[in-house]
C-alpha cells in the first residue's frame, strides 16, 4: 500500500509542477519539479527510500531505449568520430581530472568515491537544450553531436560509475581487470541488445503478418522490450544492460510512418505511449530529487567538516570544471581533427571559440545522472555506511541545477535569443490528437447500407488516387507520383487481402498478375543485359552475376509456395544474412574491385530498369480492358524510383520536396474525408462506418504531424 501511495503522491506533485511550469515558461520545468519535491518533504515530511536493485532497471532502460529509437541514424553515423570522442575519451578524461579535483576539494573523500561522483555526472541530457535549438539558433551539427553523444556517454559514464561504486563498496580496484571487463561487458552487451531486438522486431512483424494489429498490444510490447533486454543482459549474461538497451533502441523498428508494416494507429499510439512514459519517468526522478535534498541538507548541517554553503560552493566549482573540460576538449578536437584545410592552420578562431563554448555549456546533466546517484547503495560490503552518500547526492543534484540554470541563462546570451528550456520527457508534442467527436458516438447500424468499412475504404482510396492523378497533369511530378504510389500500394494490398501495406517484392509474389508482370519485367532486364554484353560494355563476371540474379527471381515465380509463417521467417532470416554479409564482406574487399563491380552493376540495373519501364508504359497504353488495373502504375513507380536512386536524382530531393510532399499528403487526406462524407450522404455506408474511416484518416494525419515536429 505504501508503494501505491508514494506513486500517487509523486504523480500528483508532477501534475501540479507541470501546470505551474506553463505559467513560468522561462523556468525549466525540472527546476519546478525539484521545488515541488522540496516543498512536499518540508511540508508533510515525505521521505522515500529508493531500492537500488530495481531503480536502474525501471528508469534507465526505457529512457535510453527511447533516446536510441528516436535519434536520426544517418546523423549518428555521419558524426561517429566526434560522438565517440566525446562519449568515451571525454568521459574518461572528465572522470580522471574531475576525480582529482573533487579529491582536492574534499580530501576526506576516498579516491573511489571521488571518481564515483564525477562518473555519474558524465552523462549529458540533450533534450535539455533541444527546445532552444531553433529559436536560439544553435547549429544543427552541435545538436546532433550532443544527442548522439548522450546515447554513448550514458553507457560509458554509467559503466565507469558502476566500477567506481564497486571499488568503493569492496575496497578493491584493478585497472587491468577493469579495462578488460569494460570492453567485455560493452561488446557482449551490444551483441545481446542486437540479437534480442532482432528477435523482437521479427515477432512484431510476424504478428502484423498474421493480422494481429491491435495498437494497444503493440504499444505494450514496445514498452516491455527495454525492460526485458536490460534484465536479460544484466542478470542472465552479466553484461552491460545500458549498452544493450542503447543498441536495441538504435536497431529498433522505427515508429515513424516510413515503416510500412505498421498502421498509422499503431505508430501513433506507440509514439504517444512512449511520450507519456518518458514524461512520467523523468518527472519522477526530479520530484524524488527534490524530496531527497532537504534530508541531505539536514545531514550536512550537522556535519562538522562540511556545511550546506560549502557544499553548494563545491558543486558550483565542479560544474564550472566540467564546462571547462568539455570546452577544452571540443576546442582541441575541432582544431586538430576537424580541419577542412590541412595546409593552413589557425589555432584561434572566434567562431570556433563560441561553438565550443556553447558545446561546453550545453552539456546539461539531467535524469540519467539523477537515476545513477539515487541508486547509490547505502552500505559497503563490510556493512559500513557508503562514504559520504548524502554529500554525493547533494552535490550531484546541485550540479544538475547549476547546469540547467547555466544553459537557460547563458546559451540565449551567447546566441542573442531567448526560449524556454525542456528536458527528456518534457519535450512531448503539445499538439493534441484531434479525433472527431463523432467517432466516439455509438448508434444502431443501418442494415440497409451496402458497404462495410473495408469496401468503403477501397472506394475512398480509389477516388483519392483518381483525384491526385487528375491534378498531376504531366504524370511526372515527383511529389505527386510518390504520394500516388503510396496510395496504390495500399489499394493493391486491400485487393489481395494482405495484412499490411507492404510494397511489391521480387521475392514474394502475391498473385497471378504480379507473377505475369514480374516475368515480363525480368525478360526485359535479361534482354538489356544481353545487349550490354554483346557490345562489350560489361565484363563476363558482371554478366554472369546479373543473369544468375534474374534467373533466381524467375525461378521464384513458379516455386513451391511455403506456409505463410514459414515463408515469413525464411524471408526475415535471409534479409538479416544479406545485411550481415554486406557488413562483413566490404572491409575485406579491395576498393578498386568494389568500385569496378559497383559501376557495372549500376550500369546493368539502369539499362534493365529503362527497358522494363518502356515495356510497362507500352502495356499501359494497350491495357484497355484494365487487366492489370493499378498494378501497372505500381510497377512503373517501382522502376522509376530505382532509376532515381541509381542516377542520383533522389539526392537532390531537398527539404522543399519533403515540405511539398507533406502538404500533398494532408490534402489527400482532406479528399478522403470528402469522399467518406459523399458515401455517407448517398446512404452507402452507415454513420458508424463513416466514423471508423474518419478516425483512421485522423490517425494518418496525426502521424504526419507527429513526424514533422
PDB file of C-alpha atoms in Angstrom, residues 5 64 89 159 207 236 261 408 529 565 579 610 619 645 649 657 664 691:
ATOM      1  CA  UNK A   5       0.523   5.918  -2.028  1.00  0.00           C
ATOM      2  CA  UNK A  64      17.876   5.163 -23.070  1.00  0.00           C
ATOM      3  CA  UNK A  89      37.580   9.846 -24.354  1.00  0.00           C
ATOM      4  CA  UNK A 159      29.834   1.728 -16.678  1.00  0.00           C
ATOM      5  CA  UNK A 207       2.197 -10.519 -35.639  1.00  0.00           C
ATOM      6  CA  UNK A 236      21.482 -13.612 -17.181  1.00  0.00           C
ATOM      7  CA  UNK A 261       4.275  -2.708 -41.964  1.00  0.00           C
ATOM      8  CA  UNK A 408      18.870  28.551 -19.601  1.00  0.00           C
ATOM      9  CA  UNK A 529      21.958  -7.403 -70.017  1.00  0.00           C
ATOM     10  CA  UNK A 565       4.587 -18.430 -41.318  1.00  0.00           C
ATOM     11  CA  UNK A 579      22.788  -7.302 -44.366  1.00  0.00           C
ATOM     12  CA  UNK A 610      14.776   1.568 -68.583  1.00  0.00           C
ATOM     13  CA  UNK A 619       1.340  -2.207 -71.783  1.00  0.00           C
ATOM     14  CA  UNK A 645      18.156   6.258 -56.889  1.00  0.00           C
ATOM     15  CA  UNK A 649      18.253  12.182 -58.510  1.00  0.00           C
ATOM     16  CA  UNK A 657      10.437  18.414 -51.706  1.00  0.00           C
ATOM     17  CA  UNK A 664       0.075  16.985 -50.627  1.00  0.00           C
ATOM     18  CA  UNK A 691     -16.771   7.427 -38.105  1.00  0.00           C
TER      19      UNK A 691
END
